[in-house]
N, CA, C and O atoms as a printed pandas DataFrame, in Angstrom:
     atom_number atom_name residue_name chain_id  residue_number  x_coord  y_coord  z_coord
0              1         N          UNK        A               1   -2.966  173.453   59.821
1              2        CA          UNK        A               1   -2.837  172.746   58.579
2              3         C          UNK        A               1   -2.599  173.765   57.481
3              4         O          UNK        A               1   -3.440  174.516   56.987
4              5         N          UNK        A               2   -1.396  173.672   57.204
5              6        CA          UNK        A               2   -1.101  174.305   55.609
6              7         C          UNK        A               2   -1.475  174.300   54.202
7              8         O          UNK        A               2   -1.141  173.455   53.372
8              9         N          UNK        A               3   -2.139  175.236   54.034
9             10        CA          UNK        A               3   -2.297  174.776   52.264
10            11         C          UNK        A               3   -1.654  176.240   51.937
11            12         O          UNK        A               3   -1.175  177.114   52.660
12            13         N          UNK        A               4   -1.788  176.159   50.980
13            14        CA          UNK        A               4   -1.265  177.218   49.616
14            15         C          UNK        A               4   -1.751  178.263   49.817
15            16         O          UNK        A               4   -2.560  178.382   50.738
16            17         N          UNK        A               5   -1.301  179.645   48.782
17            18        CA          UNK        A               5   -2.268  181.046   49.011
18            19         C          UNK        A               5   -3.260  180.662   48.487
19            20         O          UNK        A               5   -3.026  179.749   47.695
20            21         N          UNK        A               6   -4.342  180.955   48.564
21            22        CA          UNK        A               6   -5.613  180.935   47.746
22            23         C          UNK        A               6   -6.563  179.686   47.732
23            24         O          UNK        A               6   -7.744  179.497   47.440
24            25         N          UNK        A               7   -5.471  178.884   48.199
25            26        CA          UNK        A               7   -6.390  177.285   48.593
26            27         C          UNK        A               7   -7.373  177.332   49.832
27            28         O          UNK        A               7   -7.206  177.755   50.976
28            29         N          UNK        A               8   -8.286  176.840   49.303
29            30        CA          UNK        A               8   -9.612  176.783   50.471
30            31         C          UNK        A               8   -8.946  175.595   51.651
31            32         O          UNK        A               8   -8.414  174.501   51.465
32            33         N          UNK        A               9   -9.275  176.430   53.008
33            34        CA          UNK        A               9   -8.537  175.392   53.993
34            35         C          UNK        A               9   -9.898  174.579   54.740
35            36         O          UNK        A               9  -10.359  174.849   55.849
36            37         N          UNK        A              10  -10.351  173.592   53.861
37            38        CA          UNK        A              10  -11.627  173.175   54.494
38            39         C          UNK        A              10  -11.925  172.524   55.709
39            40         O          UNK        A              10  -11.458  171.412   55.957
40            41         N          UNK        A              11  -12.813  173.251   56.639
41            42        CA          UNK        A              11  -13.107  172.035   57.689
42            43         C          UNK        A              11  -11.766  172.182   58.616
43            44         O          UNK        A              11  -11.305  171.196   59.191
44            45         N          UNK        A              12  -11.245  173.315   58.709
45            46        CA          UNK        A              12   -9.529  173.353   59.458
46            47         C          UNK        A              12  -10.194  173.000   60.566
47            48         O          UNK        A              12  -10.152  171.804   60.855
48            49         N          UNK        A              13  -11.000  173.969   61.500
49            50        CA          UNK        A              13  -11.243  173.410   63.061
50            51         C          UNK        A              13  -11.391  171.995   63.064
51            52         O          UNK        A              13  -10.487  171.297   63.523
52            53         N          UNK        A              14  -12.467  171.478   62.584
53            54        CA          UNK        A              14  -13.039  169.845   62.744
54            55         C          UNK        A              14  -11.698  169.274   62.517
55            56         O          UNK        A              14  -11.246  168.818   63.567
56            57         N          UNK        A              15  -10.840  169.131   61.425
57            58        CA          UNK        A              15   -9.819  168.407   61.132
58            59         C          UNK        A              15   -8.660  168.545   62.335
59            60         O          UNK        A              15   -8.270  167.530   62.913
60            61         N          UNK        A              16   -8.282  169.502   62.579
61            62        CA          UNK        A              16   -7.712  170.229   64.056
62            63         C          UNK        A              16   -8.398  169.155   64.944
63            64         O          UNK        A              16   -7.951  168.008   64.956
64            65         N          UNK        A              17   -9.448  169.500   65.665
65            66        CA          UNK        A              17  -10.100  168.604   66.436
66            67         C          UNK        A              17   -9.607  166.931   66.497
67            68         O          UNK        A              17   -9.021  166.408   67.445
68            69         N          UNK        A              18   -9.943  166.383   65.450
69            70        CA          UNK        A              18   -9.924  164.861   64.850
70            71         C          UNK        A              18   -8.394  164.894   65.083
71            72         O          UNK        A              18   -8.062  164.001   65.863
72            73         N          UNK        A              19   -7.377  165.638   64.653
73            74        CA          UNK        A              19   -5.958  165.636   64.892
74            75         C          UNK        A              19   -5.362  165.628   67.102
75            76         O          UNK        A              19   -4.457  165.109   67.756
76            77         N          UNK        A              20   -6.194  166.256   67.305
77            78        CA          UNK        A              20   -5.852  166.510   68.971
78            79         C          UNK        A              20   -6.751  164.796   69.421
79            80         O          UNK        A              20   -6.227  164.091   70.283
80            81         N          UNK        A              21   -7.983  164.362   68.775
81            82        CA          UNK        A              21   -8.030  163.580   69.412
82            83         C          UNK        A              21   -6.838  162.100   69.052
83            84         O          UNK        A              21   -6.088  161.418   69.749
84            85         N          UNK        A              22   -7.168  162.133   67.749
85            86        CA          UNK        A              22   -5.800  161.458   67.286
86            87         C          UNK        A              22   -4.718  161.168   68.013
87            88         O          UNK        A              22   -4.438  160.041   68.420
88            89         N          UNK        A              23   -3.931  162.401   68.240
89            90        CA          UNK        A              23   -2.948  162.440   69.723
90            91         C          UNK        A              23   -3.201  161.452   70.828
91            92         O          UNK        A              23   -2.648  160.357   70.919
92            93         N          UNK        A              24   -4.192  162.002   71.756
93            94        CA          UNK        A              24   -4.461  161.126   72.656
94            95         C          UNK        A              24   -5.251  159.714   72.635
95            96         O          UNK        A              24   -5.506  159.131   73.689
96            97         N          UNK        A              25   -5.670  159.133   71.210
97            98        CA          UNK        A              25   -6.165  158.230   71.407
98            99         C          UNK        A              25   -5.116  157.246   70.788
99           100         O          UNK        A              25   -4.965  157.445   69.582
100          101         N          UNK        A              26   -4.248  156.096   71.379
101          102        CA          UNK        A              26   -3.040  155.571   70.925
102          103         C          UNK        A              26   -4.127  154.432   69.999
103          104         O          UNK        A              26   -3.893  154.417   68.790
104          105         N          UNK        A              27   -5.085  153.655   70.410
105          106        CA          UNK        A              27   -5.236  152.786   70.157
106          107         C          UNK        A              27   -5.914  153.039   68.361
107          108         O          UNK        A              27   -5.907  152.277   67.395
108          109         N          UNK        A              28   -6.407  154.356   68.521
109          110        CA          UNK        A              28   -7.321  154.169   67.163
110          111         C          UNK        A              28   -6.629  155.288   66.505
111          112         O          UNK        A              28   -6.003  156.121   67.160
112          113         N          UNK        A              29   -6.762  155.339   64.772
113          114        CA          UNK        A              29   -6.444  156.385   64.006
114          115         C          UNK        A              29   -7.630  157.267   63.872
115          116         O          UNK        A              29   -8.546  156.670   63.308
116          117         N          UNK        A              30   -7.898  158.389   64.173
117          118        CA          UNK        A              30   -8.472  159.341   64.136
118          119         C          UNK        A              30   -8.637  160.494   62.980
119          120         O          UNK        A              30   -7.902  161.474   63.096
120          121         N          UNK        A              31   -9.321  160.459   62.147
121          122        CA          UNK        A              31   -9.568  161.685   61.629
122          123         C          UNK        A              31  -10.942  162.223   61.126
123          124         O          UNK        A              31  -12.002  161.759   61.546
124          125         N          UNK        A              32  -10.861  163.354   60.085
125          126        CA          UNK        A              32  -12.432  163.891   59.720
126          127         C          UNK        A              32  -12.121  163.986   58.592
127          128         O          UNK        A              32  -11.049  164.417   58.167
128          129         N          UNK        A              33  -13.582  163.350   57.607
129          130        CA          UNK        A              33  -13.709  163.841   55.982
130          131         C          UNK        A              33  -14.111  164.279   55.684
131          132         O          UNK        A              33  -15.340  164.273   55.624
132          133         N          UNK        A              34  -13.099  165.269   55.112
133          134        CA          UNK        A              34  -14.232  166.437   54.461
134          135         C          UNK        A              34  -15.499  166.582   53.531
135          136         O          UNK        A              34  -16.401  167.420   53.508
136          137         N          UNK        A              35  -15.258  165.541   52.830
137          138        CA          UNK        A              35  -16.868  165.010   51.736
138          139         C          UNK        A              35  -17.345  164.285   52.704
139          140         O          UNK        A              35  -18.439  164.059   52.188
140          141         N          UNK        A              36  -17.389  163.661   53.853
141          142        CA          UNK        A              36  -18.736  162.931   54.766
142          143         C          UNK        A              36  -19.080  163.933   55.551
143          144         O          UNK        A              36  -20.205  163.849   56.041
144          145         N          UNK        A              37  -18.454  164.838   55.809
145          146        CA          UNK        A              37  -18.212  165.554   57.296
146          147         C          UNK        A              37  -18.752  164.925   58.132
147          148         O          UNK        A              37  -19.909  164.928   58.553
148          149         N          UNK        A              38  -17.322  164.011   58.536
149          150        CA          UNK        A              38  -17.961  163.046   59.648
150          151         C          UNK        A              38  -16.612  162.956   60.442
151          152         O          UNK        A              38  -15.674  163.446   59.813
152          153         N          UNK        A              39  -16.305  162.471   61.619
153          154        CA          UNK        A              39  -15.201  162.008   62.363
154          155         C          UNK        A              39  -14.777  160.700   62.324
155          156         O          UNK        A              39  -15.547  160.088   63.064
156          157         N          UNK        A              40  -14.138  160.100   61.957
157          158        CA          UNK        A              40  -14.060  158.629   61.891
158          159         C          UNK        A              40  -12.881  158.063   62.559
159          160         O          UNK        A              40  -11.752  158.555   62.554
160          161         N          UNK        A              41  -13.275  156.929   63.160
161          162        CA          UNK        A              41  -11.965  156.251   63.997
162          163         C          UNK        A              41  -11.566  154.720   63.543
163          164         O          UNK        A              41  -12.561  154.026   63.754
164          165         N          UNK        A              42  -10.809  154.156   63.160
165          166        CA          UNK        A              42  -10.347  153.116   63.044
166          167         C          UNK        A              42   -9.190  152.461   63.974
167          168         O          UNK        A              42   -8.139  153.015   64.296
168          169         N          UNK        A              43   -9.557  151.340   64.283
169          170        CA          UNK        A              43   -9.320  150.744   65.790
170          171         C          UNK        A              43   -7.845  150.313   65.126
171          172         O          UNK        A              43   -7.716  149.896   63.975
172          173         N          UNK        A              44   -7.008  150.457   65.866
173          174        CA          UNK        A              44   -5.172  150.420   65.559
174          175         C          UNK        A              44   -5.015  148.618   66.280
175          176         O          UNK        A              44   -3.975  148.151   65.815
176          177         N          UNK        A              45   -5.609  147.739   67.070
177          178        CA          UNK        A              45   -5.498  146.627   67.327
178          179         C          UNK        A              45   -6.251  145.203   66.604
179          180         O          UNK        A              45   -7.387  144.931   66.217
180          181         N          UNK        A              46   -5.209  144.638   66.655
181          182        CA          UNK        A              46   -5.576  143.169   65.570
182          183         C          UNK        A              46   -6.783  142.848   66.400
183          184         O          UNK        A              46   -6.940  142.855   67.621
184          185         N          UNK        A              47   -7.835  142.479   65.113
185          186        CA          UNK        A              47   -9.365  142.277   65.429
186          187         C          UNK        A              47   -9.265  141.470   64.326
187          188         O          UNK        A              47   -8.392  141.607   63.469
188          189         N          UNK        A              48  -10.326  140.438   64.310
189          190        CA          UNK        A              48  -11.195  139.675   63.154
190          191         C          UNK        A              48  -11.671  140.552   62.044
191          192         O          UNK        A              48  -11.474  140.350   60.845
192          193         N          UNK        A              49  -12.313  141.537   62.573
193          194        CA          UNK        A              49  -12.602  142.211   61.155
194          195         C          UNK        A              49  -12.497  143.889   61.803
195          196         O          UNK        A              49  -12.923  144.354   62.860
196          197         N          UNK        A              50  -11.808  144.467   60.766
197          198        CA          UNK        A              50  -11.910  146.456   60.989
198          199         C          UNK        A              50  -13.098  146.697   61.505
199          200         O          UNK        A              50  -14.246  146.500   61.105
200          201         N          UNK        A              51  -12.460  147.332   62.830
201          202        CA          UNK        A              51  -13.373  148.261   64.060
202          203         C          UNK        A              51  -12.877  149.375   63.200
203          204         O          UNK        A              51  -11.714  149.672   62.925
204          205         N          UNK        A              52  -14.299  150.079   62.733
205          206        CA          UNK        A              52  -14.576  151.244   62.553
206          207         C          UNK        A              52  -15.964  152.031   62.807
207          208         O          UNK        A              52  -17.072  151.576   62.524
208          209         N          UNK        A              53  -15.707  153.293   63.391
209          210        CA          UNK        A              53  -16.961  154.149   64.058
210          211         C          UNK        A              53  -16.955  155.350   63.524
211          212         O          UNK        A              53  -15.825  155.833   63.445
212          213         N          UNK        A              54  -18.060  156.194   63.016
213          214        CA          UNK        A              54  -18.084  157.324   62.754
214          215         C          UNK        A              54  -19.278  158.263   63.653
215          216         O          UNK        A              54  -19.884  157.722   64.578
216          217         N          UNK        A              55  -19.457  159.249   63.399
217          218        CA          UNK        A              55  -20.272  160.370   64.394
218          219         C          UNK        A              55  -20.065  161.680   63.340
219          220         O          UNK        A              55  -18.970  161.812   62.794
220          221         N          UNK        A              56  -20.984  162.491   63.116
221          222        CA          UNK        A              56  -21.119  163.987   62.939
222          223         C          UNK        A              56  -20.649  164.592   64.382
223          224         O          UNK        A              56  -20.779  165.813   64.470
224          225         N          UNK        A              57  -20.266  164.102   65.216
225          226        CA          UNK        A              57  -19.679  164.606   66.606
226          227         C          UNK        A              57  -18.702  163.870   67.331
227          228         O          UNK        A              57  -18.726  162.661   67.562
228          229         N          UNK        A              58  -18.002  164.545   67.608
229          230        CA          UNK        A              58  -16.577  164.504   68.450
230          231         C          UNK        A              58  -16.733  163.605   69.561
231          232         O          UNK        A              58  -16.014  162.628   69.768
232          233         N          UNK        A              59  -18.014  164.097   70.491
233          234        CA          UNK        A              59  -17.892  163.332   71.804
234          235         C          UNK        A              59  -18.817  161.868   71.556
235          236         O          UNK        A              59  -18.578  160.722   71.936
236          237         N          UNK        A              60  -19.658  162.274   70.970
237          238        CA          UNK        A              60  -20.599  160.736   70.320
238          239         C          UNK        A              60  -19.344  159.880   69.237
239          240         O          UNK        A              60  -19.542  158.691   68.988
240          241         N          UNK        A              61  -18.641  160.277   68.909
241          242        CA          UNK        A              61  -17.399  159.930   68.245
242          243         C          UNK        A              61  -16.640  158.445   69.883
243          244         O          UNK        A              61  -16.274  157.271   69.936
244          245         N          UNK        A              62  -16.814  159.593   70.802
245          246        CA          UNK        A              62  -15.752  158.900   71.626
246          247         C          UNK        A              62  -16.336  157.977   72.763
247          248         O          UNK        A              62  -15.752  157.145   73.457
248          249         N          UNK        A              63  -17.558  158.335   72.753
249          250        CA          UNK        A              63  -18.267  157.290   72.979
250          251         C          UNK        A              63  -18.635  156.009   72.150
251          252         O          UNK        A              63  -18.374  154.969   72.755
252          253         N          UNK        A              64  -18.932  155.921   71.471
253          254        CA          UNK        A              64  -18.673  154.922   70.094
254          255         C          UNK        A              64  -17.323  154.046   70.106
255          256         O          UNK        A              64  -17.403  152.819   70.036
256          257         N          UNK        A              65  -15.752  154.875   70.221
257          258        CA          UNK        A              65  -14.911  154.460   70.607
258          259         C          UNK        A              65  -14.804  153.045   71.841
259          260         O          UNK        A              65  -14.278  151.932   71.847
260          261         N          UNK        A              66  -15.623  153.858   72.784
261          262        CA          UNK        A              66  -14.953  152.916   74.179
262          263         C          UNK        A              66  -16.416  151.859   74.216
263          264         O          UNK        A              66  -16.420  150.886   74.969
264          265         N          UNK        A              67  -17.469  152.135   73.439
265          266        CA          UNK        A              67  -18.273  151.187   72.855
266          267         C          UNK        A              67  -17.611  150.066   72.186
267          268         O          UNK        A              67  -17.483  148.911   72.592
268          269         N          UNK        A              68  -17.340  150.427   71.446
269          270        CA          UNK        A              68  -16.161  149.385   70.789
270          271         C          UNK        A              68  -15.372  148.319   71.325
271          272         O          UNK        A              68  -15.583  147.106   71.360
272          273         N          UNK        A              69  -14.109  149.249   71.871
273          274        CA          UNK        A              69  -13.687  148.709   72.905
274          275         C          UNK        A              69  -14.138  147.862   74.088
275          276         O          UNK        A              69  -13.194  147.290   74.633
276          277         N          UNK        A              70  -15.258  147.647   74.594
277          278        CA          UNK        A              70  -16.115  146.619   75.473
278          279         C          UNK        A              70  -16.558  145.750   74.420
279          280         O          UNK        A              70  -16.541  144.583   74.811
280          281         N          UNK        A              71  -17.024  145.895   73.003
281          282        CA          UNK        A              71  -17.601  144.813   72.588
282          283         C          UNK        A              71  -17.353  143.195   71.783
283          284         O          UNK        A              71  -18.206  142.472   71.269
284          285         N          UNK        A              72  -16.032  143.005   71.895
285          286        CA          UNK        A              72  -15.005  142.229   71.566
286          287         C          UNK        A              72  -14.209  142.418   71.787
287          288         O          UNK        A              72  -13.564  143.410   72.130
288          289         N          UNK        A              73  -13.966  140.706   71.509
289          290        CA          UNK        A              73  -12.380  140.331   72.031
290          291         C          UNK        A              73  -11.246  141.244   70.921
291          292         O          UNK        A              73  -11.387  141.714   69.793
292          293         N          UNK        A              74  -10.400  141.209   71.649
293          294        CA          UNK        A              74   -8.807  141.801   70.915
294          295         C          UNK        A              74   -8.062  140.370   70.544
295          296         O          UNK        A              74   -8.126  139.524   71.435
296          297         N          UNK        A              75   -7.407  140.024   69.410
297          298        CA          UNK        A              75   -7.337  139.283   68.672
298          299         C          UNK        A              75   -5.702  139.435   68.793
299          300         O          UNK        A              75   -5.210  140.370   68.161
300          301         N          UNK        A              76   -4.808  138.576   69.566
301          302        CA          UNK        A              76   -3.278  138.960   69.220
302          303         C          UNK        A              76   -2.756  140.198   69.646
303          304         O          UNK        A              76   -1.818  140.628   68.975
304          305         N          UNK        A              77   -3.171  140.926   70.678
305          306        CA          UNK        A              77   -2.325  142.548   70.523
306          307         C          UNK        A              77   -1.738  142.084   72.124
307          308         O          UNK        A              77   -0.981  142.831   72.744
């Protein structure tokens, strides 16, 4: 991730991270905020209401994910 000379590159690994899982996860948008420092996923399939999960961790992140995923129906996809 690019920033400028002198610009603080915050959180590059974690954001890196959240970006690779991003990649492989088609169904959800993936990323990390830098003011929560948290990982957050938002579910990419029509639902009743926004599937969203967060974690201070990557793999509790992706567990949460496929939590999700078992706990309702998919709505239209």
């Amino acid at each position: 991730m690019k920033t400028e000379p002198g610009e603080p590159n915050w959180d590059a690994a974690m954001r890196a991270t959240a970006a690779g899982l991003d990649l492989v996860e088609s169904a959800w948008v993936v990323f990390y905020g830098v003011a929560s420092r948290r990982f957050w996923a938002f579910a990419a399939w029509p639902a009743t209401c926004p599937v969203i999960v967060d974690s201070t961790d990557i793999h509790d992140l992706r567990d949460r994910m496929r939590t999700a995923e078992m706990a309702g129906p998919v709505v239209g996809w």
